[in-house]
Coordinates of C-alpha atoms in Angstrom, one line a residue:
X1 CA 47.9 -7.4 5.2
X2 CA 47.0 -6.4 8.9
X3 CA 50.6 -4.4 9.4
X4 CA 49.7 -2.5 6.1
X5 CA 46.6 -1.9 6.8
X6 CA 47.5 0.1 10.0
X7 CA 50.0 1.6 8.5
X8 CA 47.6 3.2 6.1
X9 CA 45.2 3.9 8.8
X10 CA 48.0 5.8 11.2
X11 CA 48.8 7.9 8.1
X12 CA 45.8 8.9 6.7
X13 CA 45.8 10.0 10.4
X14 CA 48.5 11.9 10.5
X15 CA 47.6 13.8 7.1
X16 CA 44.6 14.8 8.5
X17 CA 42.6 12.9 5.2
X18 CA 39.5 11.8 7.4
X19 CA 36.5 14.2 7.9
X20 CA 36.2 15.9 11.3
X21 CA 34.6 12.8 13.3
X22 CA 32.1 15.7 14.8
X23 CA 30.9 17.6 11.3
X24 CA 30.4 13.9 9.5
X25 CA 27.8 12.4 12.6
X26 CA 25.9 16.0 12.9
X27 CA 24.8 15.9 9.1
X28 CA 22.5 12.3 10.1
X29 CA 21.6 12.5 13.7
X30 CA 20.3 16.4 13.4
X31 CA 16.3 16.0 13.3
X32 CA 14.0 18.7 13.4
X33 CA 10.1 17.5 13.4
X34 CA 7.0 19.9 13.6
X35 CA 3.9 18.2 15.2
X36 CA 0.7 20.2 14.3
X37 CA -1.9 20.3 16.5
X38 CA -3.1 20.5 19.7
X39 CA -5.2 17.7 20.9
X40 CA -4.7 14.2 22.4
X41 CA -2.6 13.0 19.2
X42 CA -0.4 16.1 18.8
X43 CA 0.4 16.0 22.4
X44 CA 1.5 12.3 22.9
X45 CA 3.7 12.6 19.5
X46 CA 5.0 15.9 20.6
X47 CA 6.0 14.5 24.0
X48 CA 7.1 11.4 22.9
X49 CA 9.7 13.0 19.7
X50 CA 11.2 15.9 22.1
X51 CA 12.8 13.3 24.3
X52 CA 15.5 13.1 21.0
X53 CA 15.0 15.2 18.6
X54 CA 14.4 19.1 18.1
X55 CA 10.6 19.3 18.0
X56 CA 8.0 22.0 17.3
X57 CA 4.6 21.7 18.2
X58 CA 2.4 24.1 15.6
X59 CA -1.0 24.8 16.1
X60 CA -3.0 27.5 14.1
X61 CA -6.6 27.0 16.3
X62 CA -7.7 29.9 17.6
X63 CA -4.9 30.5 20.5
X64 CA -4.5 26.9 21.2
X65 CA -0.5 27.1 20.9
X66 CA -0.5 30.2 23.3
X67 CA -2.5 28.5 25.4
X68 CA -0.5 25.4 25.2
X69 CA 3.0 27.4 25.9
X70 CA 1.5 29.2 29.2
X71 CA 0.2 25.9 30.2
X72 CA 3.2 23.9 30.2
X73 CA 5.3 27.3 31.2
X74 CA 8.6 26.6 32.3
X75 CA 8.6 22.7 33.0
X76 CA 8.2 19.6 31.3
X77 CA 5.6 17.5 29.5
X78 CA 5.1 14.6 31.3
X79 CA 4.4 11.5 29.1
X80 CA 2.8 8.0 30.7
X81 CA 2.7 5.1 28.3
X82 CA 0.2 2.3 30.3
X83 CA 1.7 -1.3 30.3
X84 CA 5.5 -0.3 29.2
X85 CA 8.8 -1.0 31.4
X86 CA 9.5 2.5 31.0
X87 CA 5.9 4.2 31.3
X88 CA 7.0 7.8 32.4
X89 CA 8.9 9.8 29.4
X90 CA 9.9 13.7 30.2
X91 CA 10.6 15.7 27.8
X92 CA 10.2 19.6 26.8
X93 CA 9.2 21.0 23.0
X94 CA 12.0 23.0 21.8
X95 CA 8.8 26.2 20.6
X96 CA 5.1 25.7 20.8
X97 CA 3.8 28.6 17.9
X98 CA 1.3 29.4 15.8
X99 CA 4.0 30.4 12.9
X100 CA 4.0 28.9 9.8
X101 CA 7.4 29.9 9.0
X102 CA 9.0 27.4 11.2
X103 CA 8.5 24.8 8.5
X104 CA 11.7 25.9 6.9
X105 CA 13.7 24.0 9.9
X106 CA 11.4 21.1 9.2
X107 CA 13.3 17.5 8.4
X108 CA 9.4 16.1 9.2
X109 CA 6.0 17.4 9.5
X110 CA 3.2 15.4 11.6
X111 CA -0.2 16.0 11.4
X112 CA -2.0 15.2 13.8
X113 CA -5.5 17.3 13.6
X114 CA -8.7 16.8 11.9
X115 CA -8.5 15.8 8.0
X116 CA -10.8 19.4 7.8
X117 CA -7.8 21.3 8.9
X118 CA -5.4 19.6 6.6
X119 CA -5.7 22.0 3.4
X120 CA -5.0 24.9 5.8
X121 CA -1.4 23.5 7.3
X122 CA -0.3 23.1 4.1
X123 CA -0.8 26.1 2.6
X124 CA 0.3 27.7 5.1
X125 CA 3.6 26.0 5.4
X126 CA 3.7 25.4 1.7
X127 CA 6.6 28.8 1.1
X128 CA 8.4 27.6 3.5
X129 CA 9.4 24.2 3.6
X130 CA 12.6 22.9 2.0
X131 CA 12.7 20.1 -0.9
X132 CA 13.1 16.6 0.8
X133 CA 10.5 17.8 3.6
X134 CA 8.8 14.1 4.9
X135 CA 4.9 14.8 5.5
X136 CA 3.2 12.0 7.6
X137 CA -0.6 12.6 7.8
X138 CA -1.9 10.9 10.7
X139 CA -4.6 9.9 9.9
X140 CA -4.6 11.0 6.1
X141 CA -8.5 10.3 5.5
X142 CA -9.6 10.4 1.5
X143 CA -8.0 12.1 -1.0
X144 CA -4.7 13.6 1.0
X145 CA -2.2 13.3 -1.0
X146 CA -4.4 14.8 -3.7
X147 CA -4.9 18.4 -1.4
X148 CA -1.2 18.2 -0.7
X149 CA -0.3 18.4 -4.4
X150 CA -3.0 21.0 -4.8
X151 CA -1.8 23.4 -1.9
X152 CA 1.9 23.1 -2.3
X153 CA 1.4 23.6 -6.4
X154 CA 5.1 23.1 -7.8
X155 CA 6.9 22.4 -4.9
X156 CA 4.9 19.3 -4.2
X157 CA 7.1 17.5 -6.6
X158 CA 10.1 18.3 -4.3
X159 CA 8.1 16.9 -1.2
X160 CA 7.3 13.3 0.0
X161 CA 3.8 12.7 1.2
X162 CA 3.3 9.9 3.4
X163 CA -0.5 8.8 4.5
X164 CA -1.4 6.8 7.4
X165 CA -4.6 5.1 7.9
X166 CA -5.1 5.9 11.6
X167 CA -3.4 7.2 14.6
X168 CA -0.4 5.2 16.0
X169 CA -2.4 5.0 19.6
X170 CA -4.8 4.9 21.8
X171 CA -4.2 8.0 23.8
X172 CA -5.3 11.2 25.8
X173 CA -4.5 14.0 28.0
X174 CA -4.5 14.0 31.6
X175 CA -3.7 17.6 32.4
X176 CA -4.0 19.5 28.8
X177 CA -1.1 20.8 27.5
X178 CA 1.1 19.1 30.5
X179 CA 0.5 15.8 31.0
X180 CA -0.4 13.0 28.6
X181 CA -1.0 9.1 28.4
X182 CA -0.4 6.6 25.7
X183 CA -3.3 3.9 26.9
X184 CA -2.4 1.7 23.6
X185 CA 0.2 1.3 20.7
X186 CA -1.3 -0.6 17.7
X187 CA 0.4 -3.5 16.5
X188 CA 1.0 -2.2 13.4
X189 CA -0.3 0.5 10.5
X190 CA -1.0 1.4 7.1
X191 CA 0.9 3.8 5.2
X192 CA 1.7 4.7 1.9
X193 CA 4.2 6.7 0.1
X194 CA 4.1 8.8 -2.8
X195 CA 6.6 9.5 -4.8
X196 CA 6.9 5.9 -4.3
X197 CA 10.6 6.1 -4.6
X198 CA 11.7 7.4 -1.8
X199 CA 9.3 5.0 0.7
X200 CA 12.7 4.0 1.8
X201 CA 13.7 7.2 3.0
X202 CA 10.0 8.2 4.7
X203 CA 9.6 4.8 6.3
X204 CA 12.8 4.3 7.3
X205 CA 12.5 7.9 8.9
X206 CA 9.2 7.9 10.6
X207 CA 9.6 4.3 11.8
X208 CA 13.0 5.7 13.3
X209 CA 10.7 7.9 15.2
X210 CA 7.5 6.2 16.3
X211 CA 9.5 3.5 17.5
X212 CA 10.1 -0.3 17.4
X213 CA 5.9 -0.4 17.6
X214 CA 3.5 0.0 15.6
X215 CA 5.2 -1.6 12.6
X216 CA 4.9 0.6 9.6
X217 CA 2.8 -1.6 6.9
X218 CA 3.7 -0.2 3.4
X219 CA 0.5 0.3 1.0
X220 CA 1.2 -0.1 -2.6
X221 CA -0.4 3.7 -3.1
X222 CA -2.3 6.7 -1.5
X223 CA -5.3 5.7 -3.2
X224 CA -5.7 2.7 -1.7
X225 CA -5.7 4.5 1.7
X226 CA -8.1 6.9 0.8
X227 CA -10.4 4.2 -0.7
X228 CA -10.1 2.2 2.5
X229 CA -11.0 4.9 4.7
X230 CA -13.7 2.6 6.8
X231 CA -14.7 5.5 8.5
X232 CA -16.2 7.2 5.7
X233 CA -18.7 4.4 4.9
X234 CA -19.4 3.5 8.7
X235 CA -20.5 7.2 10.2
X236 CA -22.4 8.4 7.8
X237 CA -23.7 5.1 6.8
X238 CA -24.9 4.1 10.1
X239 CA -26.0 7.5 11.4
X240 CA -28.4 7.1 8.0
X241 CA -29.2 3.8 8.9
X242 CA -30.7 4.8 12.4
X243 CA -31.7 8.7 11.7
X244 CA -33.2 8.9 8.2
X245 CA -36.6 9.6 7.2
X246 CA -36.2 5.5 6.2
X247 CA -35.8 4.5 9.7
X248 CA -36.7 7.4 12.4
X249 CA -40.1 8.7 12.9
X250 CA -38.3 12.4 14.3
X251 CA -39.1 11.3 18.1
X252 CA -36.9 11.6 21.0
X253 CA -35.5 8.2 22.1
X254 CA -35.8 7.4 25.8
X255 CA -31.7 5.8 25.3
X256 CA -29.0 6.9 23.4
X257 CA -29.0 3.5 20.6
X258 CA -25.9 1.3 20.2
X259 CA -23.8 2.8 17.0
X260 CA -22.4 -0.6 16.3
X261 CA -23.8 -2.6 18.4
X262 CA -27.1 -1.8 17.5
X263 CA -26.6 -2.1 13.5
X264 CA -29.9 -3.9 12.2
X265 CA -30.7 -5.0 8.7
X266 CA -31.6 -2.3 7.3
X267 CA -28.5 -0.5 8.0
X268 CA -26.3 -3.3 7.1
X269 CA -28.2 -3.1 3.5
X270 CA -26.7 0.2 3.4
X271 CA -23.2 -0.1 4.2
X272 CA -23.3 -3.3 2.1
X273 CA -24.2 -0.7 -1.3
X274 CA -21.9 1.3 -0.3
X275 CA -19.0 -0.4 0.3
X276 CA -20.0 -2.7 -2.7
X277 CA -20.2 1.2 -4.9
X278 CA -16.2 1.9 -3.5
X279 CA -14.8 -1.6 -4.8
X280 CA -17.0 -1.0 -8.1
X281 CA -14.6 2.2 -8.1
X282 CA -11.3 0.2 -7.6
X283 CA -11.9 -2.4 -9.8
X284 CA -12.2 0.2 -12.4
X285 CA -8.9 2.3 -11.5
X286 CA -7.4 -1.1 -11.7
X287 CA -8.2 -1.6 -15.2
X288 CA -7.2 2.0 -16.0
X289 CA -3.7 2.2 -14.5
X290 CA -1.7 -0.9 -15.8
X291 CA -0.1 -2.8 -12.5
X292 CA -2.1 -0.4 -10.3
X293 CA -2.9 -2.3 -6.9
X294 CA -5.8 -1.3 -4.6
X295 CA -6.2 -4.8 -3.0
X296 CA -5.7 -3.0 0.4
X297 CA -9.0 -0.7 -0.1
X298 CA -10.8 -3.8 0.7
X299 CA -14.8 -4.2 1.3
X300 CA -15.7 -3.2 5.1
X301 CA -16.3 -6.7 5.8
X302 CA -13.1 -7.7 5.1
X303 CA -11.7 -4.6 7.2
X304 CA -13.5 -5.7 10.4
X305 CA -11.7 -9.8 9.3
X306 CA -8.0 -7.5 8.8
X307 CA -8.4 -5.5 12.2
X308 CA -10.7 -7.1 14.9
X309 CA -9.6 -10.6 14.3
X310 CA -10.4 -12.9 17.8
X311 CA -12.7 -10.2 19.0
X312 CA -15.6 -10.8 17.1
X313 CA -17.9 -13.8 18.4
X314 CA -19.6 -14.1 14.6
X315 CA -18.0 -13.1 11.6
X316 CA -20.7 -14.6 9.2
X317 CA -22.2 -11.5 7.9
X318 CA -20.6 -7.6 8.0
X319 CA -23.7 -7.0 10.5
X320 CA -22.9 -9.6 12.7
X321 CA -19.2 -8.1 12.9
X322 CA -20.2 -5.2 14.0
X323 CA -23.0 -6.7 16.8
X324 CA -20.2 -8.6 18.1
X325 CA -17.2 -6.8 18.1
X326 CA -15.8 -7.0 22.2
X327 CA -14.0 -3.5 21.0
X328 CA -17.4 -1.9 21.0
X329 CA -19.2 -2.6 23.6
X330 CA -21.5 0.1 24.5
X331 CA -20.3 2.6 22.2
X332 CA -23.4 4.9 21.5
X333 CA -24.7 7.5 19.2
X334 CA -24.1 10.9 19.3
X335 CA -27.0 12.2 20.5
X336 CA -28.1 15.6 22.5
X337 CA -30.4 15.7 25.3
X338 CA -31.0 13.9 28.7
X339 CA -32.3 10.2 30.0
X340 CA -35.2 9.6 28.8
X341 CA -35.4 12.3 25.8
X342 CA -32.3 12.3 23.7
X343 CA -32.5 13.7 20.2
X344 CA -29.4 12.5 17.6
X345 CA -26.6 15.1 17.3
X346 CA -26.2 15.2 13.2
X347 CA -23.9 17.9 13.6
X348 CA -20.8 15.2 14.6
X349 CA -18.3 14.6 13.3
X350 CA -19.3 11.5 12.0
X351 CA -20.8 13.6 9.3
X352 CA -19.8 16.8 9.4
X353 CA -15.9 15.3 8.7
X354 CA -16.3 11.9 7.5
X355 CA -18.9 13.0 5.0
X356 CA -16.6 16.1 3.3
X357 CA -13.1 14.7 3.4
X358 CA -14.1 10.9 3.1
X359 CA -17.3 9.9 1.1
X360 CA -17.4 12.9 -1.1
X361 CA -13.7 11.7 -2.4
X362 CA -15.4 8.1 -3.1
X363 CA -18.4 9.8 -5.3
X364 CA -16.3 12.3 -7.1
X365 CA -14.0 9.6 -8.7
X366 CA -16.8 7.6 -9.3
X367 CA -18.7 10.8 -11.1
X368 CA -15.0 11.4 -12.5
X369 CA -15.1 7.1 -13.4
X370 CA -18.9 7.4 -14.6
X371 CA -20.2 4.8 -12.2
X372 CA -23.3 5.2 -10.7
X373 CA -23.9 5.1 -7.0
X374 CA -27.4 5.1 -5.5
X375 CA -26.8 4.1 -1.9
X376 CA -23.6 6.8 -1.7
X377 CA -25.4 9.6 -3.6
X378 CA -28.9 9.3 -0.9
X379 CA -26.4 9.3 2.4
X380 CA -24.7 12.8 0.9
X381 CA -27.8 13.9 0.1
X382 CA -29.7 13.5 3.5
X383 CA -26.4 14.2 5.1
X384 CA -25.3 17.4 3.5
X385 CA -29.0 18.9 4.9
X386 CA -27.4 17.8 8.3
X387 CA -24.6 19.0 8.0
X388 CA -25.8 22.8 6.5
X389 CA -23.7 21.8 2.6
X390 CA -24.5 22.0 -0.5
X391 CA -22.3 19.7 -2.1
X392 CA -24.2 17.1 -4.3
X393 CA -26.5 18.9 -7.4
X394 CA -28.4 17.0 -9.8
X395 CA -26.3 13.9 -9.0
X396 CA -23.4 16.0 -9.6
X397 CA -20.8 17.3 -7.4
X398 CA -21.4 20.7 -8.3
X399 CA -23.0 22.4 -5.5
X400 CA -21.6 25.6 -4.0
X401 CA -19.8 23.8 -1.3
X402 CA -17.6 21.0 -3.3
X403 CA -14.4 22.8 -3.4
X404 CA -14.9 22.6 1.0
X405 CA -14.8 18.8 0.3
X406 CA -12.1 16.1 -0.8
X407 CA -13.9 15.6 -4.0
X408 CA -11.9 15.8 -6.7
X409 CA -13.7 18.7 -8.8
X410 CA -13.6 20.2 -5.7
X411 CA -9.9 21.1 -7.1
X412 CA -10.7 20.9 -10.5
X413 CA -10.4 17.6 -11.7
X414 CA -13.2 16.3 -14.0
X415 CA -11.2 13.8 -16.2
X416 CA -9.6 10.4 -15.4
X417 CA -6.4 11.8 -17.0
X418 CA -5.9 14.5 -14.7
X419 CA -6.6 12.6 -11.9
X420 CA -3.9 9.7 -12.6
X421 CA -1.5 13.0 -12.8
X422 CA -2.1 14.7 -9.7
X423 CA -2.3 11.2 -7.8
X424 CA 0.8 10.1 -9.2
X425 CA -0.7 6.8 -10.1
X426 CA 1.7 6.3 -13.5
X427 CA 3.5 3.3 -13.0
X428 CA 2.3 2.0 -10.1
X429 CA 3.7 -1.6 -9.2
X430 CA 2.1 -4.6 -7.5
X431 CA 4.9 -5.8 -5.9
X432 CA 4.9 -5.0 -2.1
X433 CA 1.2 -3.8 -1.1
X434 CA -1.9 -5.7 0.0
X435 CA -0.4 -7.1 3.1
X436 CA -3.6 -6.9 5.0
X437 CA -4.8 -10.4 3.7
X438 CA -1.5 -11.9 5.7
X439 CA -1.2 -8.9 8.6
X440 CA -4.0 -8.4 11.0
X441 CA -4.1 -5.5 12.9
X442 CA -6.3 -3.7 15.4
X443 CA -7.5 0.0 14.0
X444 CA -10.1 2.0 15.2
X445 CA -13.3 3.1 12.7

């Protein structure tokens, strides 16, 4: 058999019956990935993708990617990762631009920049990218996948949407725009595919390019990152907790107050209704959508179990996790001022983004789902006079502003059924999702 078979071999040779070795390995190593934006994130993915493959960095701030090109000029980005055998990586983007029409070389887009810029990348890029186009949203926040299929209209069908629940690391810059470090790599991360058929192909991509670490944790659905978003029931719930007219008498504190460190009781009452409001809302979708699976959008207490496991010294109440998590130790409020006369900064992101793009997707559904939520709806409404929105009306989210937020009416959607259709939520399987229960991970609120 042997003899024959190099026979065969030596004249399929000879005919020249083989593809050119050359043409068939450029059609799967070629890459080209466009990293969008320009802060600590964008940088360290930026650095750490142009030591392979063709990479764009894209940012449409102000003159951040002008900025960024005359900054780095002529030399190379300079990437340290803390703790690794190799902790120095150089590399050079191939373009740093402010041109949306680069997309069209995209294979993969990263985001990388805060969930309020999202909508604007994407309709930007949205006439130029090419069907197949792999769009990781790091992180995605509440209700991404349902402004990605809004923006990109039509083509969305032709695109795969992936949404992660946080950054991949820990990171900053040391000199902006030329040096960066990586100070941490998570263990592992949350993300979740839609179409759902080709999870093999975005997974399989994007782990190719993040690396052996952090291991890419597939979520049944989108929805179940968006409804896990802890970050939209911590901020705003705990900035309520310590700054409403409930708690604050409106007089300058002589420290800035422990943020999680310094939850009490009655703030822990609050993030208890409205965590307990968000499951109310998954339960519900689960009974909707036949096989749907949102055990992943778990309550905030079991978040803290999942992703600070071992560095918590009581876990016997959700307050109790946050008083004693090691990973927060002396994180503070966001407050303006100087010792002695500090005055809470309610302008922070902690509301001003997690409020728009994270709990506003969590009431609209449940307005959509027609369950009520007291604790939600009186932390949007102090909050949205914080943050200068109108967004909830009358219990409603109908004021001027909603279409500014993630809230599902804020692109039109008032019924259950057009919600299942723009989420993509028809046939949704359990098999393969709610890992967390098994998988602990360390993930930043």
């Amino acid at each position: 058999l042997w003899p024959s078979f190099v026979a065969c071999f030596a004249g399929r040779c000879r005919s020249g019956s083989f593809p050119p070795l050359q043409a068939a390995m450029g059609d799967v190593t070629d890459c080209c990935v466009l990293v969008c934006g320009g802060g600590n994130g964008a940088q360290v993915v930026t650095g750490l993708l142009a030591t392979r493959y063709k990479t764009i960095a894209v940012s449409f701030f102000a003159d951040e990617a002008a900025k960024w090109k005359a900054a780095l000029g002529q030399d190379n980005f300079e990437l340290t990762v803390e703790g690794a055998t190799v902790n120095k990586v150089i590399s050079k983007p191939a373009d740093i631009t402010n041109d949306p029409s680069v997309a069209a070389q995209a294979d993969v887009i990263i985001l990388a920049v805060p969930s309020f810029a999202h909508g604007e990348y994407f309709e930007k890029f949205a006439p130029y990218m090419k069907p197949g186009t792999i769009v990781g949203v790091m992180p995605a926040r509440s209700g991404g996948d349902i402004l990605f299929a809004t923006k990109l209209g039509e083509k969305a069908k032709d695109m795969i949407f992936v949404g992660f629940e946080t950054l991949p690391w820990a990171c900053r810059f040391s000199e902006w725009g030329r040096k960066a470090t990586i100070l941490g790599t998570k263990n592992s991360i949350l993300a979740a595919v839609t179409p759902q058929s080709a999870k093999a192909k975005a997974l399989g991509t994007l782990q190719g390019l993040l690396g052996v670490f952090p291991f890419i944790i597939e979520s049944p659905n989108n929805l179940g990152i968006s409804l896990r978003n802890p970050g939209m029931v911590v901020h705003p719930g705990v900035m309520y907790g310590r700054w409403s007219k409930e708690a604050w008498d409106g007089k300058p504190k002589a420290e800035k107050p422990l943020f999680y460190q310094g939850v009490d009781e009655f703030t822990e009452k609050i993030l208890l209704g409205m965590t307990d409001e968000v499951q109310t809302v998954c339960r519900k979708m689960e009974k909707l959508v036949p096989g749907l699976n949102l055990a992943d959008a778990c309550t905030l207490k079991q978040w803290y179990l999942d992703c600070y496991a071992g560095q918590m010294s009581d876990t016997s109440s959700l307050k109790s996790c946050m008083n004693t998590n090691k990973a927060y130790n002396g994180l503070s409020h966001p407050c303006k001022g100087e010792p002695g006369s500090y005055m809470p900064d309610l302008k922070y992101r902690y509301l001003a983004e997690d409020v728009p793009t994270g709990l506003c997707f969590a009431k609209g559904l449940a307005e959509i789902l027609s369950i009520p939520t007291p604790t939600i709806d009186k932390v949007i409404l102090w909050a949205q006079k914080c943050i200068e929105m109108e967004i909830l009306v009358d219990g409603k989210m109908k004021g001027k502003d909603v279409a500014k937020t993630r809230a599902p009416q804020g692109v039109g959607i008032h019924t259950v059924a057009d919600f299942i259709k723009l989420a993509k939520l028809e046939g949704s399987k359990k098999a393969g999702g709610g890992l967390l229960g098994k998988l602990a991970f360390c993930c930043s609120a």
